[in-house]
PDB file of C-alpha atoms and ligand atoms in Angstrom:
ATOM      1  CA  MET S   1     -22.836 -16.497  11.399  1.00 83.00           C
ATOM      2  CA  ALA S   2     -21.844 -13.287  13.020  1.00 90.00           C
ATOM      3  CA  LEU S   3     -24.002 -13.765  16.059  1.00 93.00           C
ATOM      4  CA  ARG S   4     -22.915 -17.580  16.343  1.00 95.00           C
ATOM      5  CA  ARG S   5     -19.158 -16.419  16.268  1.00 95.00           C
ATOM      6  CA  LYS S   6     -20.103 -13.649  18.843  1.00 94.00           C
ATOM      7  CA  ARG S   7     -21.257 -16.341  21.107  1.00 95.00           C
ATOM      8  CA  LEU S   8     -18.387 -18.561  20.544  1.00 95.00           C
ATOM      9  CA  ARG S   9     -16.023 -15.663  21.307  1.00 95.00           C
ATOM     10  CA  SER S  10     -17.754 -14.828  24.617  1.00 93.00           C
ATOM     11  CA  ALA S  11     -18.006 -18.394  25.870  1.00 95.00           C
ATOM     12  CA  PRO S  12     -15.690 -19.114  28.738  1.00 96.00           C
ATOM     13  CA  PHE S  13     -12.243 -20.419  27.353  1.00 97.00           C
ATOM     14  CA  PRO S  14     -11.637 -23.807  28.676  1.00 97.00           C
ATOM     15  CA  PRO S  15      -8.824 -23.970  31.250  1.00 97.00           C
ATOM     16  CA  GLU S  16      -7.366 -26.998  29.580  1.00 97.00           C
ATOM     17  CA  TRP S  17      -7.008 -25.085  26.442  1.00 98.00           C
ATOM     18  CA  ARG S  18      -5.340 -22.270  28.239  1.00 98.00           C
ATOM     19  CA  ARG S  19      -2.825 -24.587  29.695  1.00 97.00           C
ATOM     20  CA  ILE S  20      -2.053 -25.760  26.116  1.00 98.00           C
ATOM     21  CA  VAL S  21      -1.733 -22.260  24.877  1.00 98.00           C
ATOM     22  CA  GLU S  22       0.476 -21.327  27.765  1.00 97.00           C
ATOM     23  CA  SER S  23       2.780 -24.033  27.340  1.00 95.00           C
ATOM     24  CA  HIS S  24       2.849 -24.162  23.463  1.00 96.00           C
ATOM     25  CA  CYS S  25       2.908 -20.348  22.665  1.00 95.00           C
ATOM     26  CA  LEU S  26       5.566 -18.481  24.434  1.00 92.00           C
ATOM     27  CA  PHE S  27       4.021 -15.188  22.729  1.00 94.00           C
ATOM     28  CA  TYR S  28       0.949 -15.751  24.820  1.00 96.00           C
ATOM     29  CA  GLU S  29       2.548 -14.463  28.068  1.00 93.00           C
ATOM     30  CA  ARG S  30       3.781 -11.501  26.408  1.00 93.00           C
ATOM     31  CA  LEU S  31       0.397 -10.360  24.998  1.00 96.00           C
ATOM     32  CA  PRO S  32      -1.477  -7.712  26.662  1.00 95.00           C
ATOM     33  CA  LYS S  33      -4.405  -8.972  28.538  1.00 96.00           C
ATOM     34  CA  PRO S  34      -7.143  -7.687  26.122  1.00 97.00           C
ATOM     35  CA  ASP S  35      -5.249  -9.374  23.282  1.00 97.00           C
ATOM     36  CA  ARG S  36      -5.060 -12.722  24.952  1.00 97.00           C
ATOM     37  CA  ARG S  37      -8.907 -12.633  25.458  1.00 97.00           C
ATOM     38  CA  GLU S  38      -9.241 -11.605  21.546  1.00 97.00           C
ATOM     39  CA  LEU S  39      -6.819 -14.584  20.647  1.00 98.00           C
ATOM     40  CA  GLU S  40      -8.724 -16.997  22.744  1.00 98.00           C
ATOM     41  CA  GLY S  41     -12.212 -15.930  21.115  1.00 97.00           C
ATOM     42  CA  HIS S  42     -10.577 -16.279  17.715  1.00 97.00           C
ATOM     43  CA  ILE S  43      -9.412 -19.964  18.831  1.00 98.00           C
ATOM     44  CA  GLN S  44     -12.965 -20.837  19.934  1.00 98.00           C
ATOM     45  CA  VAL S  45     -14.409 -19.679  16.565  1.00 97.00           C
ATOM     46  CA  PHE S  46     -11.491 -21.486  14.600  1.00 98.00           C
ATOM     47  CA  LEU S  47     -11.803 -24.674  16.488  1.00 98.00           C
ATOM     48  CA  ALA S  48     -15.739 -24.663  15.953  1.00 97.00           C
ATOM     49  CA  GLU S  49     -15.575 -24.082  12.335  1.00 97.00           C
ATOM     50  CA  LYS S  50     -12.498 -25.914  10.983  1.00 98.00           C
ATOM     51  CA  LYS S  51     -12.181 -29.633  10.643  1.00 98.00           C
ATOM     52  CA  PHE S  52      -8.994 -31.435  11.631  1.00 98.00           C
ATOM     53  CA  GLU S  53      -8.098 -34.828  10.074  1.00 98.00           C
ATOM     54  CA  GLY S  54      -5.171 -36.957  11.173  1.00 97.00           C
ATOM     55  CA  CYS S  55      -3.152 -38.661   8.357  1.00 95.00           C
ATOM     56  CA  GLY S  56      -0.460 -41.304   8.272  1.00 93.00           C
ATOM     57  CA  GLY S  57      -2.105 -43.092  11.305  1.00 95.00           C
ATOM     58  CA  LEU S  58      -2.127 -39.978  13.521  1.00 96.00           C
ATOM     59  CA  GLU S  59      -5.038 -39.288  15.866  1.00 97.00           C
ATOM     60  CA  VAL S  60      -5.454 -35.466  16.203  1.00 98.00           C
ATOM     61  CA  ASN S  61      -5.789 -34.543  19.798  1.00 98.00           C
ATOM     62  CA  GLU S  62      -6.838 -31.382  21.698  1.00 97.00           C
ATOM     63  CA  GLU S  63      -3.206 -30.368  22.342  1.00 97.00           C
ATOM     64  CA  MET S  64      -2.548 -30.490  18.558  1.00 98.00           C
ATOM     65  CA  LYS S  65      -5.768 -28.809  17.659  1.00 98.00           C
ATOM     66  CA  VAL S  66      -5.331 -26.000  20.116  1.00 98.00           C
ATOM     67  CA  CYS S  67      -1.717 -25.443  19.507  1.00 98.00           C
ATOM     68  CA  ILE S  68      -2.334 -25.089  15.684  1.00 98.00           C
ATOM     69  CA  ALA S  69      -5.349 -22.830  16.330  1.00 98.00           C
ATOM     70  CA  ALA S  70      -3.480 -20.455  18.427  1.00 98.00           C
ATOM     71  CA  HIS S  71      -0.634 -19.915  16.100  1.00 98.00           C
ATOM     72  CA  ALA S  72      -3.118 -19.503  13.138  1.00 98.00           C
ATOM     73  CA  CYS S  73      -5.165 -17.169  15.037  1.00 98.00           C
ATOM     74  CA  LEU S  74      -2.375 -14.835  16.099  1.00 98.00           C
ATOM     75  CA  LEU S  75      -2.368 -13.768  12.407  1.00 98.00           C
ATOM     76  CA  LEU S  76      -5.810 -12.438  12.742  1.00 97.00           C
ATOM     77  CA  LEU S  77      -5.527 -10.501  15.880  1.00 96.00           C
ATOM     78  CA  HIS S  78      -6.640  -6.785  15.720  1.00 95.00           C
ATOM     79  CA  ARG S  79      -7.612  -7.066  12.117  1.00 91.00           C
ATOM     80  CA  LYS S  80     -10.943  -6.909  10.322  1.00 83.00           C
ATOM     81  CA  THR S  81     -10.721 -10.352   8.795  1.00 80.00           C
ATOM     82  CA  ASP S  82     -12.514 -13.375   8.219  1.00 89.00           C
ATOM     83  CA  TYR S  83     -11.408 -16.649   9.692  1.00 95.00           C
ATOM     84  CA  TYR S  84      -9.627 -18.037   6.704  1.00 96.00           C
ATOM     85  CA  PRO S  85     -12.932 -18.274   4.770  1.00 93.00           C
ATOM     86  CA  ASP S  86     -11.606 -20.751   2.157  1.00 93.00           C
ATOM     87  CA  LEU S  87     -10.057 -23.041   4.587  1.00 96.00           C
ATOM     88  CA  LYS S  88     -12.066 -26.094   5.713  1.00 96.00           C
ATOM     89  CA  THR S  89      -9.632 -28.808   6.855  1.00 97.00           C
ATOM     90  CA  VAL S  90      -6.289 -28.920   8.583  1.00 98.00           C
ATOM     91  CA  LEU S  91      -4.621 -32.227   7.837  1.00 97.00           C
ATOM     92  CA  VAL S  92      -1.998 -33.426  10.300  1.00 97.00           C
ATOM     93  CA  TYR S  93       0.734 -35.982   9.774  1.00 96.00           C
ATOM     94  CA  PRO S  94       2.864 -37.218  12.594  1.00 96.00           C
ATOM     95  CA  THR S  95       5.983 -36.347  10.706  1.00 93.00           C
ATOM     96  CA  ALA S  96       7.268 -34.817   7.682  1.00 87.00           C
ATOM     97  CA  TYR S  97       5.647 -36.632   4.736  1.00 83.00           C
ATOM     98  CA  VAL S  98       6.779 -37.845   1.277  1.00 82.00           C
ATOM     99  CA  VAL S  99       5.189 -36.374  -1.761  1.00 81.00           C
ATOM    100  CA  PRO S 100       5.765 -37.973  -5.151  1.00 78.00           C
ATOM    101  CA  THR S 101       6.569 -35.167  -7.692  1.00 79.00           C
ATOM    102  CA  THR S 102       7.062 -34.895 -11.252  1.00 80.00           C
ATOM    103  CA  ARG S 103       9.278 -32.259 -12.940  1.00 76.00           C
ATOM    104  CA  HIS S 104       9.682 -31.189 -16.346  1.00 79.00           C
ATOM    105  CA  ILE S 105      13.170 -31.227 -17.321  1.00 78.00           C
ATOM    106  CA  GLY S 106      13.062 -30.483 -20.905  1.00 81.00           C
ATOM    107  CA  SER S 107      12.156 -32.069 -24.382  1.00 80.00           C
ATOM    108  CA  GLY S 108       9.119 -33.714 -23.022  1.00 82.00           C
ATOM    109  CA  VAL S 109      11.394 -35.527 -20.430  1.00 82.00           C
ATOM    110  CA  PHE S 110       9.841 -35.606 -17.020  1.00 82.00           C
ATOM    111  CA  GLU S 111      11.709 -36.651 -13.843  1.00 81.00           C
ATOM    112  CA  GLU S 112       9.884 -38.264 -10.966  1.00 83.00           C
ATOM    113  CA  SER S 113      11.142 -37.772  -7.368  1.00 81.00           C
ATOM    114  CA  GLN S 114      10.048 -38.065  -3.777  1.00 80.00           C
ATOM    115  CA  GLN S 115       9.812 -34.602  -1.938  1.00 80.00           C
ATOM    116  CA  THR S 116       9.767 -34.436   1.778  1.00 82.00           C
ATOM    117  CA  ARG S 117       7.226 -31.825   3.212  1.00 86.00           C
ATOM    118  CA  ALA S 118       6.735 -30.334   6.684  1.00 90.00           C
ATOM    119  CA  GLY S 119       3.536 -28.412   5.468  1.00 92.00           C
ATOM    120  CA  GLU S 120       1.568 -27.263   2.661  1.00 91.00           C
ATOM    121  CA  SER S 121      -1.075 -24.735   1.830  1.00 93.00           C
ATOM    122  CA  TRP S 122      -3.654 -25.676  -0.759  1.00 91.00           C
ATOM    123  CA  ARG S 123      -6.002 -22.978  -2.404  1.00 87.00           C
ATOM    124  CA  GLU S 124      -8.797 -25.510  -2.121  1.00 86.00           C
ATOM    125  CA  GLY S 125      -9.589 -25.370   1.359  1.00 92.00           C
ATOM    126  CA  ALA S 126      -6.800 -27.244   3.356  1.00 96.00           C
ATOM    127  CA  VAL S 127      -3.583 -26.707   5.060  1.00 97.00           C
ATOM    128  CA  VAL S 128      -1.321 -29.690   5.636  1.00 96.00           C
ATOM    129  CA  LEU S 129       0.957 -29.868   8.695  1.00 97.00           C
ATOM    130  CA  ALA S 130       3.632 -32.258  10.036  1.00 97.00           C
ATOM    131  CA  TRP S 131       3.023 -32.337  13.813  1.00 97.00           C
ATOM    132  CA  ASP S 132       6.720 -32.757  14.347  1.00 96.00           C
ATOM    133  CA  ALA S 133       7.630 -29.705  12.448  1.00 96.00           C
ATOM    134  CA  VAL S 134       4.855 -27.875  14.392  1.00 97.00           C
ATOM    135  CA  LEU S 135       6.580 -28.639  17.590  1.00 96.00           C
ATOM    136  CA  THR S 136      10.077 -27.734  16.276  1.00 94.00           C
ATOM    137  CA  GLY S 137       8.757 -24.317  15.898  1.00 94.00           C
ATOM    138  CA  VAL S 138       7.028 -24.286  19.350  1.00 94.00           C
ATOM    139  CA  ARG S 139      10.299 -25.430  21.020  1.00 93.00           C
ATOM    140  CA  ASN S 140      12.534 -23.079  19.032  1.00 91.00           C
ATOM    141  CA  PRO S 141      10.414 -19.809  19.111  1.00 90.00           C
ATOM    142  CA  GLY S 142      13.234 -17.610  18.286  1.00 90.00           C
ATOM    143  CA  SER S 143      14.506 -19.556  15.325  1.00 91.00           C
ATOM    144  CA  GLY S 144      12.389 -17.725  12.694  1.00 91.00           C
ATOM    145  CA  TYR S 145      11.031 -21.284  11.717  1.00 93.00           C
ATOM    146  CA  ASN S 146       7.355 -21.747  12.333  1.00 96.00           C
ATOM    147  CA  VAL S 147       5.515 -23.828   9.789  1.00 97.00           C
ATOM    148  CA  VAL S 148       2.073 -22.944  11.089  1.00 98.00           C
ATOM    149  CA  PHE S 149       2.597 -19.188  10.699  1.00 97.00           C
ATOM    150  CA  HIS S 150       4.230 -20.073   7.216  1.00 97.00           C
ATOM    151  CA  GLU S 151       1.271 -21.959   5.801  1.00 97.00           C
ATOM    152  CA  PHE S 152      -1.434 -19.813   7.268  1.00 97.00           C
ATOM    153  CA  ALA S 153       0.331 -16.717   5.848  1.00 97.00           C
ATOM    154  CA  HIS S 154      -0.110 -18.597   2.271  1.00 96.00           C
ATOM    155  CA  GLN S 155      -3.920 -18.903   3.211  1.00 96.00           C
ATOM    156  CA  LEU S 156      -3.982 -15.105   3.732  1.00 96.00           C
ATOM    157  CA  ASP S 157      -2.289 -14.544   0.507  1.00 95.00           C
ATOM    158  CA  TYR S 158      -4.838 -16.515  -1.400  1.00 93.00           C
ATOM    159  CA  GLU S 159      -7.819 -14.486   0.283  1.00 90.00           C
ATOM    160  CA  ASP S 160      -7.752 -12.072  -2.609  1.00 87.00           C
ATOM    161  CA  GLY S 161      -7.998 -14.978  -5.131  1.00 87.00           C
ATOM    162  CA  GLN S 162      -4.433 -14.865  -6.166  1.00 88.00           C
ATOM    163  CA  ALA S 163      -1.030 -16.411  -4.966  1.00 90.00           C
ATOM    164  CA  ASP S 164       1.123 -13.407  -5.455  1.00 91.00           C
ATOM    165  CA  GLY S 165       2.694 -12.576  -2.058  1.00 92.00           C
ATOM    166  CA  ALA S 166       0.078  -9.957  -1.323  1.00 92.00           C
ATOM    167  CA  PRO S 167      -2.662 -10.569   1.040  1.00 93.00           C
ATOM    168  CA  LEU S 168      -5.831  -8.511   1.042  1.00 90.00           C
ATOM    169  CA  LEU S 169      -4.633  -5.069   2.032  1.00 91.00           C
ATOM    170  CA  GLY S 170      -6.764  -2.137   3.137  1.00 87.00           C
ATOM    171  CA  HIS S 171      -9.847  -4.226   2.989  1.00 83.00           C
ATOM    172  CA  GLY S 172     -13.102  -2.116   3.279  1.00 84.00           C
ATOM    173  CA  GLU S 173     -11.178   1.183   2.724  1.00 89.00           C
ATOM    174  CA  PRO S 174     -11.915   3.300  -0.474  1.00 92.00           C
ATOM    175  CA  LEU S 175     -10.655   1.903  -3.664  1.00 92.00           C
ATOM    176  CA  ILE S 176      -7.934   4.663  -3.913  1.00 94.00           C
ATOM    177  CA  GLU S 177      -6.675   3.963  -0.423  1.00 93.00           C
ATOM    178  CA  GLN S 178      -6.234   0.236  -1.434  1.00 92.00           C
ATOM    179  CA  LYS S 179      -4.367   1.042  -4.450  1.00 94.00           C
ATOM    180  CA  ARG S 180      -2.070   3.151  -2.492  1.00 94.00           C
ATOM    181  CA  HIS S 181      -1.670   0.110  -0.063  1.00 94.00           C
ATOM    182  CA  TYR S 182      -0.901  -2.180  -2.920  1.00 94.00           C
ATOM    183  CA  ALA S 183       1.597   0.101  -4.497  1.00 95.00           C
ATOM    184  CA  GLU S 184       3.501   0.488  -1.413  1.00 96.00           C
ATOM    185  CA  TRP S 185       3.319  -3.057  -0.389  1.00 96.00           C
ATOM    186  CA  SER S 186       4.727  -4.176  -3.844  1.00 95.00           C
ATOM    187  CA  ARG S 187       7.334  -1.408  -3.740  1.00 97.00           C
ATOM    188  CA  ILE S 188       8.793  -2.693  -0.450  1.00 97.00           C
ATOM    189  CA  MET S 189       8.228  -6.437  -0.931  1.00 97.00           C
ATOM    190  CA  LYS S 190       9.953  -6.186  -4.384  1.00 97.00           C
ATOM    191  CA  THR S 191      13.036  -4.397  -3.030  1.00 97.00           C
ATOM    192  CA  GLU S 192      13.393  -6.819   0.013  1.00 97.00           C
ATOM    193  CA  PHE S 193      12.712  -9.855  -2.134  1.00 97.00           C
ATOM    194  CA  GLU S 194      15.471  -8.863  -4.631  1.00 97.00           C
ATOM    195  CA  GLN S 195      17.907  -8.145  -1.858  1.00 97.00           C
ATOM    196  CA  LEU S 196      17.427 -11.535  -0.169  1.00 97.00           C
ATOM    197  CA  ARG S 197      17.923 -13.186  -3.569  1.00 97.00           C
ATOM    198  CA  ALA S 198      21.119 -11.313  -3.983  1.00 97.00           C
ATOM    199  CA  ARG S 199      22.266 -12.157  -0.486  1.00 96.00           C
ATOM    200  CA  VAL S 200      21.492 -15.759  -0.830  1.00 96.00           C
ATOM    201  CA  ASN S 201      23.256 -15.974  -4.165  1.00 95.00           C
ATOM    202  CA  LEU S 202      26.356 -14.425  -2.348  1.00 96.00           C
ATOM    203  CA  GLY S 203      26.008 -17.024   0.490  1.00 94.00           C
ATOM    204  CA  GLN S 204      25.520 -14.185   2.847  1.00 94.00           C
ATOM    205  CA  HIS S 205      23.336 -14.606   5.940  1.00 89.00           C
ATOM    206  CA  SER S 206      20.169 -12.726   6.610  1.00 93.00           C
ATOM    207  CA  VAL S 207      17.685 -12.603   9.502  1.00 95.00           C
ATOM    208  CA  LEU S 208      15.034 -13.923   6.892  1.00 97.00           C
ATOM    209  CA  SER S 209      15.359 -17.547   5.851  1.00 95.00           C
ATOM    210  CA  ASP S 210      16.865 -18.318   2.654  1.00 95.00           C
ATOM    211  CA  TYR S 211      13.687 -19.989   1.510  1.00 95.00           C
ATOM    212  CA  GLY S 212      12.122 -16.646   1.035  1.00 96.00           C
ATOM    213  CA  ALA S 213      14.237 -15.945  -1.939  1.00 96.00           C
ATOM    214  CA  THR S 214      12.375 -18.863  -3.814  1.00 94.00           C
ATOM    215  CA  SER S 215       9.539 -16.608  -4.928  1.00 96.00           C
ATOM    216  CA  PRO S 216       7.650 -13.643  -3.881  1.00 96.00           C
ATOM    217  CA  VAL S 217       4.886 -15.851  -2.489  1.00 96.00           C
ATOM    218  CA  GLU S 218       7.333 -17.749  -0.303  1.00 96.00           C
ATOM    219  CA  PHE S 219       8.849 -14.374   0.570  1.00 97.00           C
ATOM    220  CA  PHE S 220       5.732 -13.211   2.302  1.00 97.00           C
ATOM    221  CA  ALA S 221       5.421 -16.526   4.234  1.00 97.00           C
ATOM    222  CA  VAL S 222       8.934 -16.399   5.368  1.00 97.00           C
ATOM    223  CA  ALA S 223       8.499 -12.676   6.392  1.00 98.00           C
ATOM    224  CA  THR S 224       5.440 -13.614   8.473  1.00 98.00           C
ATOM    225  CA  GLU S 225       7.365 -16.293  10.239  1.00 97.00           C
ATOM    226  CA  CYS S 226      10.352 -13.742  10.942  1.00 97.00           C
ATOM    227  CA  PHE S 227       7.918 -11.114  12.085  1.00 97.00           C
ATOM    228  CA  PHE S 228       6.392 -13.269  14.701  1.00 97.00           C
ATOM    229  CA  SER S 229       9.427 -15.008  15.786  1.00 95.00           C
ATOM    230  CA  LYS S 230      12.481 -12.768  15.428  1.00 95.00           C
ATOM    231  CA  PRO S 231      10.601  -9.318  15.470  1.00 96.00           C
ATOM    232  CA  VAL S 232      13.399  -7.412  17.192  1.00 96.00           C
ATOM    233  CA  GLU S 233      16.049  -8.571  14.759  1.00 95.00           C
ATOM    234  CA  MET S 234      13.634  -8.008  11.903  1.00 97.00           C
ATOM    235  CA  ARG S 235      13.072  -4.453  12.901  1.00 97.00           C
ATOM    236  CA  GLN S 236      16.551  -3.712  13.255  1.00 96.00           C
ATOM    237  CA  ALA S 237      17.850  -5.267   9.974  1.00 97.00           C
ATOM    238  CA  HIS S 238      14.749  -4.689   7.746  1.00 98.00           C
ATOM    239  CA  PRO S 239      12.861  -1.514   9.199  1.00 97.00           C
ATOM    240  CA  GLU S 240      10.772  -0.974   6.234  1.00 97.00           C
ATOM    241  CA  LEU S 241       9.640  -4.539   5.936  1.00 98.00           C
ATOM    242  CA  TYR S 242       9.000  -4.575   9.452  1.00 98.00           C
ATOM    243  CA  GLU S 243       6.802  -1.527   9.240  1.00 97.00           C
ATOM    244  CA  GLN S 244       4.858  -2.962   6.441  1.00 97.00           C
ATOM    245  CA  MET S 245       4.254  -6.266   8.283  1.00 97.00           C
ATOM    246  CA  LYS S 246       3.385  -4.258  11.431  1.00 97.00           C
ATOM    247  CA  TRP S 247       0.765  -2.278   9.391  1.00 96.00           C
ATOM    248  CA  HIS S 248      -0.711  -5.512   7.853  1.00 95.00           C
ATOM    249  CA  TYR S 249      -0.928  -7.637  10.969  1.00 96.00           C
ATOM    250  CA  GLN S 250      -1.707  -4.585  13.164  1.00 95.00           C
ATOM    251  CA  GLN S 251       0.542  -5.750  15.822  1.00 97.00           C
ATOM    252  CA  ASP S 252       4.078  -4.680  17.117  1.00 97.00           C
ATOM    253  CA  PRO S 253       5.847  -7.727  18.533  1.00 97.00           C
ATOM    254  CA  ALA S 254       9.211  -6.086  18.776  1.00 96.00           C
ATOM    255  CA  GLN S 255       7.668  -3.466  20.910  1.00 94.00           C
ATOM    256  CA  LEU S 256       6.192  -6.114  23.092  1.00 92.00           C
ATOM    257  CA  GLY S 257       9.740  -7.600  23.493  1.00 87.00           C
ATOM    258  CA  TRP S 258       9.200 -10.884  21.830  1.00 89.00           C
ATOM    259  CA  HIS S 259      12.794 -11.991  21.735  1.00 86.00           C
ATOM    260  CA  TRP S 260      13.695 -15.556  22.579  1.00 80.00           C
ATOM    261  CA  PRO S 261      16.924 -17.475  22.488  1.00 75.00           C
ATOM    262  CA  LYS S 262      17.133 -19.501  19.164  1.00 67.00           C
ATOM    263  CA  THR S 263      16.688 -22.682  21.057  1.00 60.00           C
ATOM    264  CA  SER S 264      14.307 -22.933  24.082  1.00 48.00           C
ATOM    265  CA  VAL S 265      14.524 -25.101  26.969  1.00 43.00           C
ATOM    266  CA  GLN S 266      11.255 -27.124  26.395  1.00 41.00           C
TER     267      GLN S 266
HETATM  268 ZN1   ZN X   1       5.403 -21.741   1.586  1.00 67.51          ZN
END
């Protein structure tokens, strides 16, 4: 497997794929050259190992695959990590899709409703994405909204076997170091999550999306979206959270000047 992946990473990157990355990932041109090459290598492994399935009549094309893979693989850059080991399939719907849900409203009474979703991350090997929602993130890179970053952050969260808002931390380091990382992570995340909840309750604006106040699990996914799409604002408003994400992702997008207007021209 290691040798196969090495071969995939060192194969020439198809020019057509590069054109897709350039036009769909504004961050690509701001990456240092070695990072671009690393990202391309990861994309090659990702596309060789993961299956894509179109849903709702959609035929998944190369543009969709490469665009999704590039965003997913940005989260892997510089890190000792596997390629989302539990993930087997990426399901793509043309637009936001409707899921029937049942909610217990008390005394054994259940309410059935329809929920519209732009994406989902399952622990059992699948990420679901609505292509129009993916494009919204692509066209508004500074908005803080990016469904691919969001759903793949959930996959990282699940990697340690638990959905708790903490991904694998200090993987491969001595146990005592890992414990220190988890303690630090949990202190900062808890504080920031509680602050966001308080702000949302007061109706105050934050650089982090309100959706992050839903749960610690959603907070990590929202913080990841924010880190890669509004890093300069995040570093300024939430320096401790930014530092923690910078350490986890081994990247410093604010330093690279990733700052885009909320709405782009595409
Ligand atoms: Zn989520």
